[in-house]
Coordinates of N, CA and C in Angstrom, one line a residue:
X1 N -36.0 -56.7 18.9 CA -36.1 -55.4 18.3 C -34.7 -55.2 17.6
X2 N -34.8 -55.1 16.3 CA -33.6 -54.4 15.4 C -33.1 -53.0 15.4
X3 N -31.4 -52.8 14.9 CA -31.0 -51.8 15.4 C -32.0 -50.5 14.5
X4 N -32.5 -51.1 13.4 CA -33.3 -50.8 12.4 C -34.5 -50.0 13.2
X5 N -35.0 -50.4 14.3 CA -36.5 -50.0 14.4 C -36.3 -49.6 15.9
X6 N -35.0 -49.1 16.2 CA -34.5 -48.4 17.3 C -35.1 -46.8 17.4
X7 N -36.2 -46.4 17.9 CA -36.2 -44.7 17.5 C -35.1 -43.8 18.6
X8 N -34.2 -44.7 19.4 CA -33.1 -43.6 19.7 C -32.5 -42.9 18.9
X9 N -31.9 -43.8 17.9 CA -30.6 -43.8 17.2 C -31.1 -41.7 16.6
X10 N -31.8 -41.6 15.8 CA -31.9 -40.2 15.4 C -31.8 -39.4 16.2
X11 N -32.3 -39.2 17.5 CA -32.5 -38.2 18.4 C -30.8 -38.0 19.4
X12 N -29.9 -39.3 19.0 CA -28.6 -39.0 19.3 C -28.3 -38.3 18.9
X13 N -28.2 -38.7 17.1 CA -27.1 -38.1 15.8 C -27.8 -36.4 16.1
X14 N -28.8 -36.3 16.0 CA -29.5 -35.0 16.1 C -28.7 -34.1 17.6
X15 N -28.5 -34.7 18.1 CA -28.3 -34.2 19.1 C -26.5 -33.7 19.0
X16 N -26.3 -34.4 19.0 CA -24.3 -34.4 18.3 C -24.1 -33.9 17.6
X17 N -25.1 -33.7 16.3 CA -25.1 -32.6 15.3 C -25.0 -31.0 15.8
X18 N -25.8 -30.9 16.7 CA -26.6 -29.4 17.1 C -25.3 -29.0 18.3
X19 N -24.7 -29.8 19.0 CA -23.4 -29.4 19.6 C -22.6 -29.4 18.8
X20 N -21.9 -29.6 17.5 CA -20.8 -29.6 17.1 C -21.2 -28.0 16.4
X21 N -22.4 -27.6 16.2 CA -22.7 -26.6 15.3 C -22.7 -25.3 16.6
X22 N -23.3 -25.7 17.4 CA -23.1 -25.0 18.5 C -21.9 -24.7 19.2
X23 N -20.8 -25.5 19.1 CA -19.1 -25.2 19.3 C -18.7 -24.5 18.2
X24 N -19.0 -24.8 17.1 CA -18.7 -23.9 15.9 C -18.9 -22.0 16.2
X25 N -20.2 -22.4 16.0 CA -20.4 -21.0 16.4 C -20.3 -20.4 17.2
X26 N -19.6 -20.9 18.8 CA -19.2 -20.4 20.0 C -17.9 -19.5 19.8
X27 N -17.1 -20.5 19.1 CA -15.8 -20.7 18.2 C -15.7 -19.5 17.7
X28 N -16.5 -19.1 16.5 CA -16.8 -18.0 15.7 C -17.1 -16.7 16.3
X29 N -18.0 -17.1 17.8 CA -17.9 -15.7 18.2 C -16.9 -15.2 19.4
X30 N -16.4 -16.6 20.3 CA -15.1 -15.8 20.4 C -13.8 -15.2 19.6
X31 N -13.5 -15.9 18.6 CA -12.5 -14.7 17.5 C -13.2 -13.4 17.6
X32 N -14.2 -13.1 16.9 CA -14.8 -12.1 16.6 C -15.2 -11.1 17.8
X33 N -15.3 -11.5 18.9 CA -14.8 -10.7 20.5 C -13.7 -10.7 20.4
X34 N -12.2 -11.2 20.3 CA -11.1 -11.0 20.4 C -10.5 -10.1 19.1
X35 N -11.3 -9.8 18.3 CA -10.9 -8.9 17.1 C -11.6 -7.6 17.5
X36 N -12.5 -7.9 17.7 CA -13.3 -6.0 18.1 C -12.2 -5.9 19.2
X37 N -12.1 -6.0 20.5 CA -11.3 -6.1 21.5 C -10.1 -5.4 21.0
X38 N -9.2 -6.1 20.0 CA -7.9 -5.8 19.7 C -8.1 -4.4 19.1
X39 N -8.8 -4.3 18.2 CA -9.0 -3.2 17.4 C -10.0 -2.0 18.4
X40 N -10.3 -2.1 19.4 CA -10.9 -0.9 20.2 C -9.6 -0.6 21.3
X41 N -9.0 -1.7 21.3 CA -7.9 -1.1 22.2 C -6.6 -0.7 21.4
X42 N -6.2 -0.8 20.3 CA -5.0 -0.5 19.5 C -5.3 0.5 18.5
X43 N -6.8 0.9 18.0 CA -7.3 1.5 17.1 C -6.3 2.1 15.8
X44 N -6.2 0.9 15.5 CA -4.7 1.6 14.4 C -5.6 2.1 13.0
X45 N -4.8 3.0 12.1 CA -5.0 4.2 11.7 C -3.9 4.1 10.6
X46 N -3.8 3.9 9.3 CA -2.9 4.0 8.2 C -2.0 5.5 8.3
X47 N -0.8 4.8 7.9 CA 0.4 6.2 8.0 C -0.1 7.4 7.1
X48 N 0.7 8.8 7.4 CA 0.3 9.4 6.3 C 1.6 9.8 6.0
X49 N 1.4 10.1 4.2 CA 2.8 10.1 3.8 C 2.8 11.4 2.7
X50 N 3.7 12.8 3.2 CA 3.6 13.9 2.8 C 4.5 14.2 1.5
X51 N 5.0 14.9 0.6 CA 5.5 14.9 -0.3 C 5.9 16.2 -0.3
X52 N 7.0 16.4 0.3 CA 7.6 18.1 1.4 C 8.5 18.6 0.1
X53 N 9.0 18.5 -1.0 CA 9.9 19.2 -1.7 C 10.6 18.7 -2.8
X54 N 10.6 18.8 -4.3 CA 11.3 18.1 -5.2 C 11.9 19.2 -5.8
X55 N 12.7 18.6 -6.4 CA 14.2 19.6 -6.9 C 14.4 18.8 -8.4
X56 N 14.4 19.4 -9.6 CA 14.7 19.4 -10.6 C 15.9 19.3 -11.4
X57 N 16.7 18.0 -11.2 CA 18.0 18.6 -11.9 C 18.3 18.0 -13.4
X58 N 17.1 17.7 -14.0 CA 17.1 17.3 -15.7 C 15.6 16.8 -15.7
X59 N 15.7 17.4 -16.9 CA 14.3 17.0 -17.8 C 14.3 17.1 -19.0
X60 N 14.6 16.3 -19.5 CA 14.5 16.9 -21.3 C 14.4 15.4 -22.3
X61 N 13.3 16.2 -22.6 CA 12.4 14.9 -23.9 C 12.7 15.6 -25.3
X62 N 13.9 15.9 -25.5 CA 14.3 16.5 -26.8 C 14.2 15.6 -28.1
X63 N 14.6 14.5 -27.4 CA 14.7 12.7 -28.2 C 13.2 12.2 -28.5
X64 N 12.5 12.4 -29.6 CA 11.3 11.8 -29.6 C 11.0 10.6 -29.0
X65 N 9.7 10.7 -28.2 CA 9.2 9.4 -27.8 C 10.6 8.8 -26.3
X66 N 11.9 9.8 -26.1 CA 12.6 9.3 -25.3 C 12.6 10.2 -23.9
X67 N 12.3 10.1 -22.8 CA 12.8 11.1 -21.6 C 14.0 10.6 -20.8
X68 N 14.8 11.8 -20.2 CA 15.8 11.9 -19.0 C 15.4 12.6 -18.5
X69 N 15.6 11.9 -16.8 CA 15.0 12.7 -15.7 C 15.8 13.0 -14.6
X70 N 15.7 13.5 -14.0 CA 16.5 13.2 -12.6 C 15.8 14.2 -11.3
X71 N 14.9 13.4 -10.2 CA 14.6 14.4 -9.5 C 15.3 14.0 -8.0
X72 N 15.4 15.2 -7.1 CA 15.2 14.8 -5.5 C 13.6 14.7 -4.7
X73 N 13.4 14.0 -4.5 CA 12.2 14.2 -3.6 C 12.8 14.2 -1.9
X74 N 11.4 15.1 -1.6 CA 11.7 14.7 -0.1 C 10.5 14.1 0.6
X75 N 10.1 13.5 1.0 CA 9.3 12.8 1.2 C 9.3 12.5 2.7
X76 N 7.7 12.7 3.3 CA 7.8 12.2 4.8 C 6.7 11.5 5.5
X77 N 6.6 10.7 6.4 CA 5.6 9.8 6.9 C 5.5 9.9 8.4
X78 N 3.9 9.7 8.6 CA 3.6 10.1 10.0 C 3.0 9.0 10.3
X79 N 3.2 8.0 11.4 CA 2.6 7.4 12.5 C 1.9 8.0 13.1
X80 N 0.4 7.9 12.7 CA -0.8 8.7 13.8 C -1.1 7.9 15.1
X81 N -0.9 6.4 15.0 CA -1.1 5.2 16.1 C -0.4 5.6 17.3
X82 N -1.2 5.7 18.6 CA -0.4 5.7 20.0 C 0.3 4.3 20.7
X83 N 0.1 3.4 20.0 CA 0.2 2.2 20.5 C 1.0 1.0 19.5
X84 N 1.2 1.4 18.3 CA 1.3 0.7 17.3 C 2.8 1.1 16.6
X85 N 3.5 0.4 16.3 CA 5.0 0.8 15.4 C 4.7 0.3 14.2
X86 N 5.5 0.6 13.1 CA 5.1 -0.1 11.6 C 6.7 0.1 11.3
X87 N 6.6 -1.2 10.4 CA 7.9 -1.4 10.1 C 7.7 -1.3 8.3
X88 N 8.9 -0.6 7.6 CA 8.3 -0.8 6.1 C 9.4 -1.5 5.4
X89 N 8.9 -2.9 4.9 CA 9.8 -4.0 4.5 C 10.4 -3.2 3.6
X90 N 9.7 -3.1 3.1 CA 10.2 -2.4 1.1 C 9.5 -1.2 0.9
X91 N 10.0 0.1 0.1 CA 9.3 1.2 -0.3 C 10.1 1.9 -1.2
X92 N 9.2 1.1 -2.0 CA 9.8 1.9 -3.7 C 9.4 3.1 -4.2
X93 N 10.0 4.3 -4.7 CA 9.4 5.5 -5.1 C 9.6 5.9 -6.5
X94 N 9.2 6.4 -7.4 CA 9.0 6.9 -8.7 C 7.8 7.3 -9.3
X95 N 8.1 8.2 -10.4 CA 7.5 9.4 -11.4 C 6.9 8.8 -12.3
X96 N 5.9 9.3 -12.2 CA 4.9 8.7 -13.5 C 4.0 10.3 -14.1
X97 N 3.6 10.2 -15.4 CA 3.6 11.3 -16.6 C 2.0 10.4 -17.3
X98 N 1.1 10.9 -16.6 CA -0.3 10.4 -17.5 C -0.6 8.8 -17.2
X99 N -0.4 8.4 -16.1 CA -0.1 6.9 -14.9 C 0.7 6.1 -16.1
X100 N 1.7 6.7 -17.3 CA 2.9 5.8 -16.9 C 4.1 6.3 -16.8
X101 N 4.9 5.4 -15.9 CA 5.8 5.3 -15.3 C 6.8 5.9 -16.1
X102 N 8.1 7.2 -15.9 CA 9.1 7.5 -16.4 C 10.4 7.7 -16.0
X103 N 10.4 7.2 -14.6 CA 11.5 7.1 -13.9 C 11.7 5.3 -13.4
X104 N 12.9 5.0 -13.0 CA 13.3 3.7 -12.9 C 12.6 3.9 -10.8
X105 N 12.5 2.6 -10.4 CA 12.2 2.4 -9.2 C 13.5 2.8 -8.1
X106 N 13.3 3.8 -7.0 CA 14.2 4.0 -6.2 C 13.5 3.3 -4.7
X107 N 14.6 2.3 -4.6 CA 14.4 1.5 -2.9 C 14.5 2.6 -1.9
X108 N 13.6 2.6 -0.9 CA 14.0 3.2 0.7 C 14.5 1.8 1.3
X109 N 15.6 2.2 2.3 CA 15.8 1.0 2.9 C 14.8 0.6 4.2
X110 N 15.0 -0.6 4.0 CA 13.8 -0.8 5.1 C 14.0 -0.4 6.6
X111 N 12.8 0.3 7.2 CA 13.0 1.2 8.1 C 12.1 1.1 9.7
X112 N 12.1 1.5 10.4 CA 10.8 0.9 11.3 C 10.6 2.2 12.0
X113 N 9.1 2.2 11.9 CA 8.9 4.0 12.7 C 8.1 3.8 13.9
X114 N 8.6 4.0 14.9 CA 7.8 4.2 16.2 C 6.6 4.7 15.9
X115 N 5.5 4.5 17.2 CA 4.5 5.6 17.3 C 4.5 7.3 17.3
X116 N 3.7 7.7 16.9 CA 3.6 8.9 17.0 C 4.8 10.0 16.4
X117 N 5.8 8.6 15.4 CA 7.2 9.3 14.9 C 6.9 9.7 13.3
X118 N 8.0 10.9 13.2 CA 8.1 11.2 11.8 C 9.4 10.4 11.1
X119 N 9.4 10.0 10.1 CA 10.3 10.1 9.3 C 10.7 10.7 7.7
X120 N 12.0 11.3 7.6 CA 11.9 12.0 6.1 C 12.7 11.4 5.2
X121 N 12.7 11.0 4.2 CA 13.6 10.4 3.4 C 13.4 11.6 1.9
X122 N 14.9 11.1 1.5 CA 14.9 12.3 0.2 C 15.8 11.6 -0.7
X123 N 15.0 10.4 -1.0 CA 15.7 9.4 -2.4 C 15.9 10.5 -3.7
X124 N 16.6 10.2 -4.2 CA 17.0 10.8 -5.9 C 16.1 9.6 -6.9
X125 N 15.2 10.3 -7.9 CA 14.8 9.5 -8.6 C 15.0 9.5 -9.9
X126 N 15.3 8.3 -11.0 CA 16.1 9.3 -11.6 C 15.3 8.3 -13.2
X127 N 15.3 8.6 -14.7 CA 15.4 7.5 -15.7 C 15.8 7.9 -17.2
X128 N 16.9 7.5 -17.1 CA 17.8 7.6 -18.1 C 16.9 6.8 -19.6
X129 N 16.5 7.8 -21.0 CA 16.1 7.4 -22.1 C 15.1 6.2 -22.2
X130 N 13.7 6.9 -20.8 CA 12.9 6.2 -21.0 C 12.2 6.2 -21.7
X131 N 11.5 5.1 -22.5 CA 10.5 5.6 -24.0 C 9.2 5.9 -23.3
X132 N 8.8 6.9 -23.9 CA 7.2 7.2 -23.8 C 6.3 7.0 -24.8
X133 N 4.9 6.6 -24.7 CA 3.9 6.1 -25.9 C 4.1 7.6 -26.6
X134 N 3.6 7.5 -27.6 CA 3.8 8.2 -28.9 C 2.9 9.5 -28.8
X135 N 1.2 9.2 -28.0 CA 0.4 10.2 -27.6 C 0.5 10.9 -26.8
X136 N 1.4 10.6 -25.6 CA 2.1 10.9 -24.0 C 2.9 12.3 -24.6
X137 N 3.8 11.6 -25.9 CA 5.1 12.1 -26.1 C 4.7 14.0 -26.4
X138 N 3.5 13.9 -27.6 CA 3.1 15.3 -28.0 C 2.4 16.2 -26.5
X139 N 1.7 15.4 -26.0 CA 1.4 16.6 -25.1 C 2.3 16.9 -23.6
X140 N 3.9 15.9 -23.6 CA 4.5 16.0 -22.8 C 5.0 17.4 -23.6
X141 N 5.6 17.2 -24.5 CA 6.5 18.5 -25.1 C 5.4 19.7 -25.2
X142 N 4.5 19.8 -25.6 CA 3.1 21.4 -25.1 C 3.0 21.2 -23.9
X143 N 3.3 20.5 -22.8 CA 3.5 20.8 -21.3 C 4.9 21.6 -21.0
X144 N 5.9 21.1 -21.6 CA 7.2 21.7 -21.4 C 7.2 22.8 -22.0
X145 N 6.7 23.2 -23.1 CA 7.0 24.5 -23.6 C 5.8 25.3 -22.9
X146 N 5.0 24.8 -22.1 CA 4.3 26.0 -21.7 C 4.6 26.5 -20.2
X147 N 5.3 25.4 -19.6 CA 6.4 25.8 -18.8 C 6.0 25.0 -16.9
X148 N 5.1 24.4 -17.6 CA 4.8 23.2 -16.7 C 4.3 21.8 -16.8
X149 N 4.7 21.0 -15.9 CA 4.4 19.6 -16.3 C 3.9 18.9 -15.0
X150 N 3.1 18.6 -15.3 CA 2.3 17.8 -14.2 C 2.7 16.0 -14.0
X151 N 3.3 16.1 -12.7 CA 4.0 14.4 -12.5 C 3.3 14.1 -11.3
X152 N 3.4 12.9 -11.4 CA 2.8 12.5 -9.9 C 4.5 11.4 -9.7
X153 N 4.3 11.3 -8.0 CA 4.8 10.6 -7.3 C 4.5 9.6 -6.7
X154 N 4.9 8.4 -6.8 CA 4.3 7.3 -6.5 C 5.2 6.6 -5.3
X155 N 4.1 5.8 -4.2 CA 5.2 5.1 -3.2 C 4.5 3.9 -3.2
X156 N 5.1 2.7 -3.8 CA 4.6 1.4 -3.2 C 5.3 0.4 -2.2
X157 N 4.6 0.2 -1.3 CA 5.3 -0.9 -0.2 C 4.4 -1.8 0.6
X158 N 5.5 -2.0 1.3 CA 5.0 -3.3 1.9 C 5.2 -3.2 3.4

């Protein structure tokens, strides 16, 4: 008899096949127990981050198409997590006028907040003769002269 006309040989491979697939997916569902696990016992919960007070000390787009700004923000973040600390590598803050940007990026230093902690920071944000698009420009000045201006504050990090 040839190895050819052996009818073991498939019902091996078949069989080696169906255990490596069957470790696989053992494999697959222990991670996937050890992630529900982590996450029912840690239940973490994204910071929240409040925006407590800004202070005006220049604004003037007299310069077509150019602004100066300078604000204080005070700004504050809450750890909701009982279990969890966050550390924030990087957290850059600045002003933006109709989502674009009009102040230059101000760094927080990097900081690490316990559970259940506050922290307040009150960077100065500031942008010396930034240009604004040309459409931005007319309804920034009919915002100023009507004696409000709508800005947003932006925080991106890491």
């Amino acid at each position: 008899m040839s190895v050819k006309e052996c009818p073991n040989h498939g019902k091996c491979r078949r069989k080696i096949f169906r255990r490596i697939i069957a470790g696989i997916l053992i494999f697959i569902l222990i991670v996937l127990i050890t992630i529900l696990l982590i996450w029912a016992i840690l239940r973490p919960s994204k910071p929240r981050f409040i925006l407590q007070d800004t202070t005006v000390y220049a604004f003037n787009a007299s310069t077509p198409n150019l602004l100066t700004s300078n604000f204080q923000v005070t700004l504050s973040s809450r750890n909701p997590n009982d279990r969890i600390g966050i550390y924030y590598d990087r957290l850059d803050v600045y002003a933006t006028y109709q989502n674009q940007q009009i102040t230059l990026r101000t760094s927080i230093p990097p900081t690490y907040q316990g559970h259940n902690e506050i922290n307040v920071w009150s960077p100065f944000v500031n942008g010396n003769s930034v240009p604004i698009a040309p459409e931005y420009s007319a309804s920034l000045g009919s915002d100023q002269s009507a004696g409000s201006v709508f800005l947003m504050i932006k925080i991106d990090g890491r």
